[in-house]
Short mmCIF file of C-alpha atoms and ligand atoms in Angstrom, two decimals:
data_model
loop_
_atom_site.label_atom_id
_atom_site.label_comp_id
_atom_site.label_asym_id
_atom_site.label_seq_id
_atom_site.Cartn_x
_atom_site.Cartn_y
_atom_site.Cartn_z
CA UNK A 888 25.48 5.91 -22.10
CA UNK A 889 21.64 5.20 -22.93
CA UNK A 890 19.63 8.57 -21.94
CA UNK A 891 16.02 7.29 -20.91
CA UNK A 892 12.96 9.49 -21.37
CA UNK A 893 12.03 8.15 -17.76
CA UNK A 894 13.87 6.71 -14.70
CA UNK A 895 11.71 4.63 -12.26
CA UNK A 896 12.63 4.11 -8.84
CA UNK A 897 11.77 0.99 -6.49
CA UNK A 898 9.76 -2.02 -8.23
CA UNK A 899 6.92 -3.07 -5.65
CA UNK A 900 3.43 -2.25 -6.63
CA UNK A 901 4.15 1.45 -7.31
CA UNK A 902 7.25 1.42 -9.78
CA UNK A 903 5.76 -1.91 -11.67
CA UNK A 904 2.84 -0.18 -12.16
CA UNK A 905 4.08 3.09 -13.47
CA UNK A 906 7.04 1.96 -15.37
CA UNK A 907 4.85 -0.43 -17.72
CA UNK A 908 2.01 2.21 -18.21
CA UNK A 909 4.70 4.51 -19.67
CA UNK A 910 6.49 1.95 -21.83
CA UNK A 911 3.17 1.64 -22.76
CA UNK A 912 2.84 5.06 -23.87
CA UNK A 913 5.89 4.93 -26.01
CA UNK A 914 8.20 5.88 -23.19
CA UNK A 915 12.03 5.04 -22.88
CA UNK A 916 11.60 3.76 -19.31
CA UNK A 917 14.45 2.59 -17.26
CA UNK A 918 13.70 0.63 -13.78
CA UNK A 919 15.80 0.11 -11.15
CA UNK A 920 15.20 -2.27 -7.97
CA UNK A 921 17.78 -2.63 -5.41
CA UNK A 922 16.42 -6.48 -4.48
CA UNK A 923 16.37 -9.26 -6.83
CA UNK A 924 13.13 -10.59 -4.28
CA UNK A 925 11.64 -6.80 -3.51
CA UNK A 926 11.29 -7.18 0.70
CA UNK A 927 9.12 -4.05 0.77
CA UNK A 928 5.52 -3.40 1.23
CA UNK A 929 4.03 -4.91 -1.47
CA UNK A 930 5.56 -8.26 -0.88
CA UNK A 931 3.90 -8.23 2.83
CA UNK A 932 0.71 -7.28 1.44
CA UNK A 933 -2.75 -8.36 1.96
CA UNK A 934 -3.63 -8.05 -1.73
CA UNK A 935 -7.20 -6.56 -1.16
CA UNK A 936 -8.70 -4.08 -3.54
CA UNK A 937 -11.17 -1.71 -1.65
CA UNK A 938 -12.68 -0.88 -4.71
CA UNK A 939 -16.18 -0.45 -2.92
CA UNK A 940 -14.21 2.17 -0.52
CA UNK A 941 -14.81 4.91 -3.19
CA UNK A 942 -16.62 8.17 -0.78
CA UNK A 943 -15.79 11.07 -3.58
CA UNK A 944 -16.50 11.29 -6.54
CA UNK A 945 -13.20 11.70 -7.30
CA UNK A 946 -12.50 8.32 -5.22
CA UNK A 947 -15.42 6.40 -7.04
CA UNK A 948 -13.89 7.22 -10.13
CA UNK A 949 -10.77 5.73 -9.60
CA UNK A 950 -12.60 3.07 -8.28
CA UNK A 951 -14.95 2.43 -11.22
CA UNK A 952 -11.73 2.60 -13.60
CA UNK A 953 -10.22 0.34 -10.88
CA UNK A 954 -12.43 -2.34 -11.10
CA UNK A 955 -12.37 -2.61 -14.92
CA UNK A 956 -9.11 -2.43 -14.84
CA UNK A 957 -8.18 -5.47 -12.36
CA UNK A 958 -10.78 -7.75 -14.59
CA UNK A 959 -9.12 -7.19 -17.69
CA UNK A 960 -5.13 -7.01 -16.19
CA UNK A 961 -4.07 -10.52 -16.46
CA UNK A 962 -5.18 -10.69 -19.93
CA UNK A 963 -3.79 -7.36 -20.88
CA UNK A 964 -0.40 -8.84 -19.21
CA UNK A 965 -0.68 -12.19 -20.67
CA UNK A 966 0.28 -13.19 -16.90
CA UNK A 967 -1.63 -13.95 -14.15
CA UNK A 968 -2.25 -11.42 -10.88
CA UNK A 969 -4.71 -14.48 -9.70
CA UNK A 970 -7.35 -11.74 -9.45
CA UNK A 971 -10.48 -12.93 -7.56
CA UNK A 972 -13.94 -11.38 -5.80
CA UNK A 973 -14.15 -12.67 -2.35
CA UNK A 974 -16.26 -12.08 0.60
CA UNK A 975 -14.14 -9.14 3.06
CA UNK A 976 -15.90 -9.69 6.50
CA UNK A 977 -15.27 -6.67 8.53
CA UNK A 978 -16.15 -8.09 12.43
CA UNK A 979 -17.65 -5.67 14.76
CA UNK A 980 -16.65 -6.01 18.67
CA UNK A 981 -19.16 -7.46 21.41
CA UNK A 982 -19.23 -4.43 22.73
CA UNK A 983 -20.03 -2.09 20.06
CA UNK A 984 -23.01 -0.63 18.48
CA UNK A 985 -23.29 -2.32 14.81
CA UNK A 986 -25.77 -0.03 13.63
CA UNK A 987 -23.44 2.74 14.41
CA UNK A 988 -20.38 1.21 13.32
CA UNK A 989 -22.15 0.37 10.04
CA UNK A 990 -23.24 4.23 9.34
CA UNK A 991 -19.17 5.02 9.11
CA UNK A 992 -19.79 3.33 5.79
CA UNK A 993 -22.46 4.88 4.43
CA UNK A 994 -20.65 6.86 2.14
CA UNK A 995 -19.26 4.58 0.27
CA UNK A 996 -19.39 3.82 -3.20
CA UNK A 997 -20.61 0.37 -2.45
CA UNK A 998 -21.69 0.11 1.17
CA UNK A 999 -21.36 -2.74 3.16
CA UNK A 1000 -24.55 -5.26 3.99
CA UNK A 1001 -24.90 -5.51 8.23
CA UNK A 1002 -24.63 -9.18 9.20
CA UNK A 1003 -25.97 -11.24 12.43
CA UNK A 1004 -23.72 -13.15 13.91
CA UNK A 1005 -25.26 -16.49 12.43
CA UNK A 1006 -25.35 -15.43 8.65
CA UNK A 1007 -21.38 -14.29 9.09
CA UNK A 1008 -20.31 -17.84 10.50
CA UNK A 1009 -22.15 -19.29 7.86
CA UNK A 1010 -20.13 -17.59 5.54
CA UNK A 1011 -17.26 -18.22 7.26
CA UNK A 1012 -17.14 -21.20 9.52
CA UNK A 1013 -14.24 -20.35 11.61
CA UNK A 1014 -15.22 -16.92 13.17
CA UNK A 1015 -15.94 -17.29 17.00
CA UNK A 1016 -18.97 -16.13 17.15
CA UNK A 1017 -19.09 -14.91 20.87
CA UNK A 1018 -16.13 -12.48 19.86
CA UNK A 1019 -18.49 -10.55 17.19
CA UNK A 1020 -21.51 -8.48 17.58
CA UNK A 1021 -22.47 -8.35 14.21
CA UNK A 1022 -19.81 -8.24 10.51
CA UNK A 1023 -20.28 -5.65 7.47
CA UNK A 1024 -20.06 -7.81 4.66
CA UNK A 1025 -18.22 -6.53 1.42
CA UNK A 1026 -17.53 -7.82 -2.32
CA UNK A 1027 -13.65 -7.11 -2.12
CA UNK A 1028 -11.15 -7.70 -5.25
CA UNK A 1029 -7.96 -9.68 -4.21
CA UNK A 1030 -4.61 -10.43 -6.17
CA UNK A 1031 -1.55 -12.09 -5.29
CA UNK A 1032 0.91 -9.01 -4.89
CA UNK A 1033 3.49 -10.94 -5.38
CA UNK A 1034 2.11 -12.44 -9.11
CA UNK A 1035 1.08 -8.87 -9.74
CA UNK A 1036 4.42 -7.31 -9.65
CA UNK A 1037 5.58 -10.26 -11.73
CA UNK A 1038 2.90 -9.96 -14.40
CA UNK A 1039 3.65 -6.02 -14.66
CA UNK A 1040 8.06 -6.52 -15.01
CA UNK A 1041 7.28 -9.07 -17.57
CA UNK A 1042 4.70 -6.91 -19.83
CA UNK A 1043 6.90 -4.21 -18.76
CA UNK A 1044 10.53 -5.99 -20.30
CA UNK A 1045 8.15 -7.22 -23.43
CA UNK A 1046 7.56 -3.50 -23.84
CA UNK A 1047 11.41 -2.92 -24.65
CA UNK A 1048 11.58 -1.64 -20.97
CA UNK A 1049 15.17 -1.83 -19.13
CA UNK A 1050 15.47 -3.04 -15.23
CA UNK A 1051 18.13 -3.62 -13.43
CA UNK A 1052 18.63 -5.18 -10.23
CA UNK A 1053 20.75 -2.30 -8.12
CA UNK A 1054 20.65 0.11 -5.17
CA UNK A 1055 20.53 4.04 -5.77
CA UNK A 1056 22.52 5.70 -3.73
CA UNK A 1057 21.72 9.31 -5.08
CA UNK A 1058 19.03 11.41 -6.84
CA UNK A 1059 19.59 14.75 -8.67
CA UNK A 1060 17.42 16.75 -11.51
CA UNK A 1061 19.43 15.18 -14.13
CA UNK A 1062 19.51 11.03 -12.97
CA UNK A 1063 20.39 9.19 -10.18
CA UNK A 1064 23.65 7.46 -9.30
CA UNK A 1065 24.16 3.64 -8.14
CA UNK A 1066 27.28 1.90 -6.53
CA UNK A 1067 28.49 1.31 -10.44
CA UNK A 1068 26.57 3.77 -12.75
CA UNK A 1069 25.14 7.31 -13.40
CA UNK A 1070 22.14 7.07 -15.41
CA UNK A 1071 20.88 10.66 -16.89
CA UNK A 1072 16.97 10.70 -17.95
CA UNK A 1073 14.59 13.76 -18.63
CA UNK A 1074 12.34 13.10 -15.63
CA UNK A 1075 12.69 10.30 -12.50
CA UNK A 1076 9.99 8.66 -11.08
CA UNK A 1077 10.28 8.00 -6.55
CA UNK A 1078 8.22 5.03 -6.45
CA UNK A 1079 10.66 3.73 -3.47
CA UNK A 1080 8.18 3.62 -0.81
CA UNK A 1081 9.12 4.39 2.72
CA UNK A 1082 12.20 5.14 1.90
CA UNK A 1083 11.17 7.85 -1.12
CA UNK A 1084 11.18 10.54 1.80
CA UNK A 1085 15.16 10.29 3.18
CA UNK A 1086 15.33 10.01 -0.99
CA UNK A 1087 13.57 13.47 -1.36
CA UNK A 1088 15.52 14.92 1.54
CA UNK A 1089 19.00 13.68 0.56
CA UNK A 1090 17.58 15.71 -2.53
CA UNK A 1091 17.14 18.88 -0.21
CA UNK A 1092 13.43 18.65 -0.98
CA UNK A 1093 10.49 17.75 1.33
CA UNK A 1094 6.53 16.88 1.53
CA UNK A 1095 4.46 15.35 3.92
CA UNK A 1096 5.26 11.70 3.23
CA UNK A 1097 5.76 9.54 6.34
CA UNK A 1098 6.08 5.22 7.13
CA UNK A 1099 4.95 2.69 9.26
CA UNK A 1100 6.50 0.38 9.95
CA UNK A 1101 4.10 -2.78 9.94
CA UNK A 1102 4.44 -6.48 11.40
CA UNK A 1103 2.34 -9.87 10.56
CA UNK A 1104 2.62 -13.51 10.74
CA UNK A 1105 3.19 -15.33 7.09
CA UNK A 1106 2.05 -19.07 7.33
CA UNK A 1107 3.38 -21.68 4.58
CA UNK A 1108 0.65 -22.98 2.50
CA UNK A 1109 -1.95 -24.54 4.88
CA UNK A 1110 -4.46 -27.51 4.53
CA UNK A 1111 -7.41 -24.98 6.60
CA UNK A 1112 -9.36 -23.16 3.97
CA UNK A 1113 -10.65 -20.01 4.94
CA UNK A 1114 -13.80 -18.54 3.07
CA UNK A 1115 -13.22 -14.96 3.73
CA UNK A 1116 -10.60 -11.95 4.42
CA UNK A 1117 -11.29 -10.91 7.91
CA UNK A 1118 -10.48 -7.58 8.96
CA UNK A 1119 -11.92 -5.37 11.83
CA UNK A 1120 -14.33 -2.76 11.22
CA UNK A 1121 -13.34 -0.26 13.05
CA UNK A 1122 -9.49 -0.26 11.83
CA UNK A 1123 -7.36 1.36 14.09
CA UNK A 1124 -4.21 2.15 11.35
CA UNK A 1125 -6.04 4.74 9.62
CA UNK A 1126 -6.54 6.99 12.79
CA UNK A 1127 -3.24 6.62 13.41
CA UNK A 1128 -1.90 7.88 10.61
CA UNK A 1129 -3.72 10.69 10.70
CA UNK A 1130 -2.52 11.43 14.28
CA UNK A 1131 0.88 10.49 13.37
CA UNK A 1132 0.75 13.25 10.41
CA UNK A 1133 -0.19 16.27 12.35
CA UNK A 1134 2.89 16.17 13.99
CA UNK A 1135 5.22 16.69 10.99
CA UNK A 1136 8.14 18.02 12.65
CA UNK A 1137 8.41 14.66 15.16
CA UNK A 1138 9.12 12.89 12.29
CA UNK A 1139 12.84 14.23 12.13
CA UNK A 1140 13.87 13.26 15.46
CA UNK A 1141 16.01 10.38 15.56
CA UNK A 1142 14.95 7.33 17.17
CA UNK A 1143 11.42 8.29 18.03
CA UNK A 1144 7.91 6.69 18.73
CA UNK A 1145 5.69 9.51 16.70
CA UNK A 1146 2.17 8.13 17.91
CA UNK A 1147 1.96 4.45 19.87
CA UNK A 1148 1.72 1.25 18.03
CA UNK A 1149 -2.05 -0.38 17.46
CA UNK A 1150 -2.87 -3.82 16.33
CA UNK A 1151 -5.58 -4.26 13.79
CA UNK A 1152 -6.59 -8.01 13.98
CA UNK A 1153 -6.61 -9.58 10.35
CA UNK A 1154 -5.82 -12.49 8.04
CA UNK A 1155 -6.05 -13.01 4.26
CA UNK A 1156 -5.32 -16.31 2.34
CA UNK A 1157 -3.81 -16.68 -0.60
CA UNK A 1158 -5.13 -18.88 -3.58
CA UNK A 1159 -1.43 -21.18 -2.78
CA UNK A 1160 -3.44 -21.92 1.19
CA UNK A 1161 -0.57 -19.48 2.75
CA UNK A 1162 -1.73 -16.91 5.26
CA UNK A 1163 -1.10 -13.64 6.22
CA UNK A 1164 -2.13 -12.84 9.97
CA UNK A 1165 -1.54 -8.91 11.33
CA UNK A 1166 -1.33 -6.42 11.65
CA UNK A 1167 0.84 -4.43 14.25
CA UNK A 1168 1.75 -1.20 13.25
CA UNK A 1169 4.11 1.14 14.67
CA UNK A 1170 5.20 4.81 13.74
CA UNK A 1171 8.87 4.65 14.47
CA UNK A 1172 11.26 7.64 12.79
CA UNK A 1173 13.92 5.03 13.23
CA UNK A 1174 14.13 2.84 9.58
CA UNK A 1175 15.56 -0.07 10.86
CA UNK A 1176 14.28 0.19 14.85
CA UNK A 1177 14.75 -2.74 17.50
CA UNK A 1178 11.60 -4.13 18.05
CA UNK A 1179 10.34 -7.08 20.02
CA UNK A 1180 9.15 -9.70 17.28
CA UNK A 1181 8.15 -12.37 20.09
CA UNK A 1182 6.26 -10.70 21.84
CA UNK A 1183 4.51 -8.88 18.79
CA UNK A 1184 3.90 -12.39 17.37
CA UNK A 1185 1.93 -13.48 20.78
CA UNK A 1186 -0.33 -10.22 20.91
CA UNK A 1187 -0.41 -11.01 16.69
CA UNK A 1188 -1.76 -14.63 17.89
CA UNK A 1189 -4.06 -13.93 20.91
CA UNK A 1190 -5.71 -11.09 18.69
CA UNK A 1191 -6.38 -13.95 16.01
CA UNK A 1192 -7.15 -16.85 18.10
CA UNK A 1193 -10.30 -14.30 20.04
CA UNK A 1194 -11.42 -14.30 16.39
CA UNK A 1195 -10.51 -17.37 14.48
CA UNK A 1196 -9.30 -19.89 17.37
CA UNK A 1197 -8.29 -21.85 14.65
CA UNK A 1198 -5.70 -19.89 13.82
CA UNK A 1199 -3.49 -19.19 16.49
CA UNK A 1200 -1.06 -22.33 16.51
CA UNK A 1201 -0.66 -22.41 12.43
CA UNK A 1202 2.76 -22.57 11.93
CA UNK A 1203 4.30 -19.18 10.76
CA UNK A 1204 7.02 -16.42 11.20
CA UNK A 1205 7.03 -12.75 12.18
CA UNK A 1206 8.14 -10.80 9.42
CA UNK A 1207 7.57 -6.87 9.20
CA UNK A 1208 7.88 -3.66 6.60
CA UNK A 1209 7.94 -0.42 6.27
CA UNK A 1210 4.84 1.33 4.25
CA UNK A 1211 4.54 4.86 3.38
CA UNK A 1212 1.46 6.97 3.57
CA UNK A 1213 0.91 10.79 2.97
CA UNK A 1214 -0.08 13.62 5.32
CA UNK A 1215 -4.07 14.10 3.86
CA UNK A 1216 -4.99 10.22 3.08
CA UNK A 1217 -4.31 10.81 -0.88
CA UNK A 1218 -1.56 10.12 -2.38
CA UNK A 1219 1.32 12.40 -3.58
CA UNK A 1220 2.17 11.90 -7.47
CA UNK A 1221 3.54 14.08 -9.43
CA UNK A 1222 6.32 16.93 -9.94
CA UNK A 1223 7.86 18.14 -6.85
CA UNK A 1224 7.52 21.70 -7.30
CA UNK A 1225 11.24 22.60 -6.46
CA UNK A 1226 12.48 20.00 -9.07
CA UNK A 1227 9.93 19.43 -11.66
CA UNK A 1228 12.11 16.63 -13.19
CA UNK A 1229 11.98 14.33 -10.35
CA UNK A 1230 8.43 12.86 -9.45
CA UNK A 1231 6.59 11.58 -7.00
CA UNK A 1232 4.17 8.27 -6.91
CA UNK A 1233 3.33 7.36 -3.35
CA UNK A 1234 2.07 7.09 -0.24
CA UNK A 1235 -1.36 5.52 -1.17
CA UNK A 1236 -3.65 4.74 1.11
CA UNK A 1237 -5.68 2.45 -0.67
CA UNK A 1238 -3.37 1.12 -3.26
CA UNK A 1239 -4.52 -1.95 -4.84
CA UNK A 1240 -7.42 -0.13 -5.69
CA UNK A 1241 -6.29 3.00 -7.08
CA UNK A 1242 -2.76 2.91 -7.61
CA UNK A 1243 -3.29 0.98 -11.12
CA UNK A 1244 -5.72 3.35 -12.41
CA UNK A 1245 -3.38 6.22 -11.49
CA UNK A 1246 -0.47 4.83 -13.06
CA UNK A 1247 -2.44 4.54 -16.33
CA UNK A 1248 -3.34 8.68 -15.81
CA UNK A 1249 0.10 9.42 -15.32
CA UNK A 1250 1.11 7.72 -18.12
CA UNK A 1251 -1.30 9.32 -20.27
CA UNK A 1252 -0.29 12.86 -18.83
CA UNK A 1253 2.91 12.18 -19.46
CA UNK A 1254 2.02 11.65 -22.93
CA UNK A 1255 0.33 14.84 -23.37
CA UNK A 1256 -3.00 15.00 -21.84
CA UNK A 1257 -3.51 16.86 -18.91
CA UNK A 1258 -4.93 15.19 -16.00
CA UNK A 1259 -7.56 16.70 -13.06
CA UNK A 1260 -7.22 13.99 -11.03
CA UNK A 1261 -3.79 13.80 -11.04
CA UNK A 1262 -3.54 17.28 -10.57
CA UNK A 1263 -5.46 17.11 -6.71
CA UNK A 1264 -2.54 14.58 -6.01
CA UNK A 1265 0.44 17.05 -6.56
CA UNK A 1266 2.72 17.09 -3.70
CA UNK A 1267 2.87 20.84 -4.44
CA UNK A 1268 -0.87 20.77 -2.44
CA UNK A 1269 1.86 21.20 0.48
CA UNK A 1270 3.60 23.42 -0.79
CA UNK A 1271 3.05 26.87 0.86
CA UNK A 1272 2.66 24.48 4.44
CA UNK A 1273 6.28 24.20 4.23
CA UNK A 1274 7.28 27.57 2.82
CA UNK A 1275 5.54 28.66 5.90
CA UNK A 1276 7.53 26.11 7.83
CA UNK A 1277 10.73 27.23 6.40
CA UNK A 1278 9.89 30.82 6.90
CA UNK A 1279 9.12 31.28 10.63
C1 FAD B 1607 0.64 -6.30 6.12
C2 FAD B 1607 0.17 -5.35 5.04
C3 FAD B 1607 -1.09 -5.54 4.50
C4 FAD B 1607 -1.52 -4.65 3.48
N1 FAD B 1607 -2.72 -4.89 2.92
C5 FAD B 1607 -3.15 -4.11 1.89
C6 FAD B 1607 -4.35 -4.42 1.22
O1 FAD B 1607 -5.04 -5.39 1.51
N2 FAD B 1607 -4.74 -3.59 0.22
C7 FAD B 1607 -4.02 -2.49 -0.16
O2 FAD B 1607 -4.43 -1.77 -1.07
N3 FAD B 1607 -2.83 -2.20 0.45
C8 FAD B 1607 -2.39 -2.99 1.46
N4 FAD B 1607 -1.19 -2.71 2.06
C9 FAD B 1607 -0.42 -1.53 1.63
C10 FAD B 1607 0.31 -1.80 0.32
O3 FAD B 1607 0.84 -3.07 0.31
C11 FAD B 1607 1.44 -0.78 0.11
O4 FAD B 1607 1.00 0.52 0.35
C12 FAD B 1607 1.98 -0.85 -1.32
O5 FAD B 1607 2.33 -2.18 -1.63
C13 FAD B 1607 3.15 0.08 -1.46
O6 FAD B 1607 3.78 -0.14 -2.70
P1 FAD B 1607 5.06 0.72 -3.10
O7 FAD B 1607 5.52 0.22 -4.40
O8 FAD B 1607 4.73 2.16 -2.95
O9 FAD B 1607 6.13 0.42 -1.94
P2 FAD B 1607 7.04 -0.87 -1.73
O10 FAD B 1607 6.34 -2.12 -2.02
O11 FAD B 1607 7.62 -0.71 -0.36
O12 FAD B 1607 8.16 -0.71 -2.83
C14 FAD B 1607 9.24 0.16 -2.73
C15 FAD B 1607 10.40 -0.48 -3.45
O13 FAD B 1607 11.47 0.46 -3.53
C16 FAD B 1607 12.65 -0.27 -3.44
N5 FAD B 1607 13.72 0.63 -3.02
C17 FAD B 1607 13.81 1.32 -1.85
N6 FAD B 1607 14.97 2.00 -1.81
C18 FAD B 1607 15.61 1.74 -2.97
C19 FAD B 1607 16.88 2.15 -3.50
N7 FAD B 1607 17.71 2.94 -2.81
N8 FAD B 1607 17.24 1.70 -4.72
C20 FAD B 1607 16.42 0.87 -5.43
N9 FAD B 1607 15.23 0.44 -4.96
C21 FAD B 1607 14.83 0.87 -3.75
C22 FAD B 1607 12.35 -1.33 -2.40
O14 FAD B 1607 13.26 -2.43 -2.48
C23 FAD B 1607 10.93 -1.70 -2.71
O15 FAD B 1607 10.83 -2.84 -3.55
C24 FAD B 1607 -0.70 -3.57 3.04
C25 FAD B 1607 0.58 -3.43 3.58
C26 FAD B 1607 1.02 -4.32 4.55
C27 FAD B 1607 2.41 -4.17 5.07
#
């Protein structure tokens, strides 16, 4: 049996990523997916790269290296992510102060400019513009997640990398086990998403890494042409999260609403005319939890048609995923520290954006050079919270 110097697991954004950088590096990688057509996250994406969203330095950073990065990807992949700059409009409600919304932005890296009303629907034609007060106006990256994943398993398999289509049913120090196969490797990499936390407790090992589980509308390719993402500027999803993380011992109770569900009115399109239109999202513990896809789809469409009436009778269908996001808002990567062999590279919040860049760092550390930025990330930052947890 082949012993591999790495074992990836889960191929959306995350494990693509990673496992090329460190066939890059010289790396035996193996990869292992459980879906021929990964259903996960990534595939329900927007595709937007934040990359102005930087408000550390260590954030602007990876944002700088971010940016570079995406320009030069399809040609260092020989495949096409169908990379793009496009206008994000972030719409500001009638009833809100745009000034005020505006100065939650001023930190960033690249902050937004404040539009009137009349300048945003000239940039984008089909806002309603008696549902907006005023829209921050961004240059955002965009990719097609999809053709991103792609272009990364191909560099990745021209690399001499192995993947294999197949579910993991186990995780120890030493490999991981599917329905067929053990494979051994020196160090394993959770890039499984949401489910990377029942992973790490099957394991007996634990960090603050929760889900959502999120819902949207995907629309074939259309003949409308939108000019812009729209998203709203005062996002609800992030809040939640960080409501939905303070309560860490909620999130073991079986079949449980942590914090309610929001909606976050959005839609992207991609360069084939297909849409994306969201978001609901919902902090169930329950993986696989009933929920009521009519009537999200109708609160999905009224929230769209108050903003882009144009929208709400495309044709489409509800589709929904689970994403995983950390308890702080960065990302946990690294060595757990009860089993240094088996890794962690997850729960990003802003992923497009810095997710690539971070891959490349780990990479590179796992080649031998000792990373700062990577070392911030470590789930072991939680480590004495759950010590203390396990103590009392
Ligand atoms: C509607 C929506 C819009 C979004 N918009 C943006 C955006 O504009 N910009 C942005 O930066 N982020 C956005 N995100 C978030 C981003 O898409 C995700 O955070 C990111 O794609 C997560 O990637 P991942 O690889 O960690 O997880 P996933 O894509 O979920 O990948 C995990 C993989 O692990 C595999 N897996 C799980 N269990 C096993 C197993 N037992 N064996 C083998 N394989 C397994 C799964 O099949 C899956 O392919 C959005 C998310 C959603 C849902």
């Amino acid at each position: 049996m082949k012993h591999y110097d790495w074992i990836v697991v889960g191929g959306g954004l995350a494990g693509s990523a990673l496992s090329y950088e460190l066939a890059k590096v010289g790396s035996s990688v193996l990869l292992l997916e459980q879906s021929a057509t990964p259903q996960g996250a990534t595939r329900y994406s927007y595709g937007g790269i934040a990359y102005w969203a930087g408000d550390t330095p260590m954030m602007r950073q990876l944002c700088q290296e971010s940016r570079a990065l995406h320009r030069n990807l399809s040609a260092e992949l020989a495949a096409d992510t169908e990379f793009r700059e496009i206008n994000l409009l972030l719409t500001i409600d009638p009833d809100r102060n745009p000034e005020q919304v505006a100065a939650a932005y001023a930190e960033f890296m690249a902050p937004p400019a404040l539009l009137s009303v009349e300048a945003a629907c000239a940039l984008e034609p089909l806002l309603n513009a008696n549902a907006i007060a005023a829209v921050l106006l961004f240059s955002h990256g965009h990719v097609s997640p999809e053709a991103m994943v792609k272009a990364y398993n191909q560099a990745f398999l021209n690399l001499g990398g192995d993947r294999q289509v197949t579910r993991v049913n186990s995780l120890s120090p030493a490999g991981v086990t599917t329905s067929s196969e053990t494979y051994t490797s020196a160090n394993i990499a959770i890039c499984a998403g949401a489910m990377s936390r029942s992973f790490l407790q099957q394991a007996g090992l634990s960090t603050r890494l929760y889900y959502t589980h999120a819902e949207m509308i995907e629309t074939p390719p259309l003949d409308l042409r939108l000019q812009a993402i729209v998203m709203p500027a005062e996002q609800q999803r992030f809040e939640m999260e960080e409501r939905a993380a303070e309560v860490d011992a909620l999130w073991d109770k079986p079949n449980f609403e942590v914090v309610p569900a929001i909606l976050d009115v959005g839609v992207v399109q991609f360069q084939d005319g297909s849409l994306r239109i969201g978001q609901i999202t919902r902090a169930l513990t329950d993986l696989h939890p009933q929920v009521d896809a009519p009537e999200s789809e109708i609160a999905m469409r009224m929230g769209i048609e108050k903003i882009l009436p144009a929208l709400k009778d495309v044709p489409g269908k509800w589709r929904s995923c689970l994403v995983a996001f950390s308890g702080d808002r960065l990302p946990l990567v690294g060595a757990m520290p009860q089993a240094p062999s088996i890794h962690l590279f997850s729960g990003f919040s802003n992923p497009f954006a810095i997710l690539p860049p971070l891959a490349r760092r780990f990479a590179q550390q796992a080649a031998g050079h000792p990373d700062e930025i990577l070392r911030q990330m470590s789930p072991g930052r939680f480590e004495a919270e759950f010590k203390s947890d396990n103590s009392t």
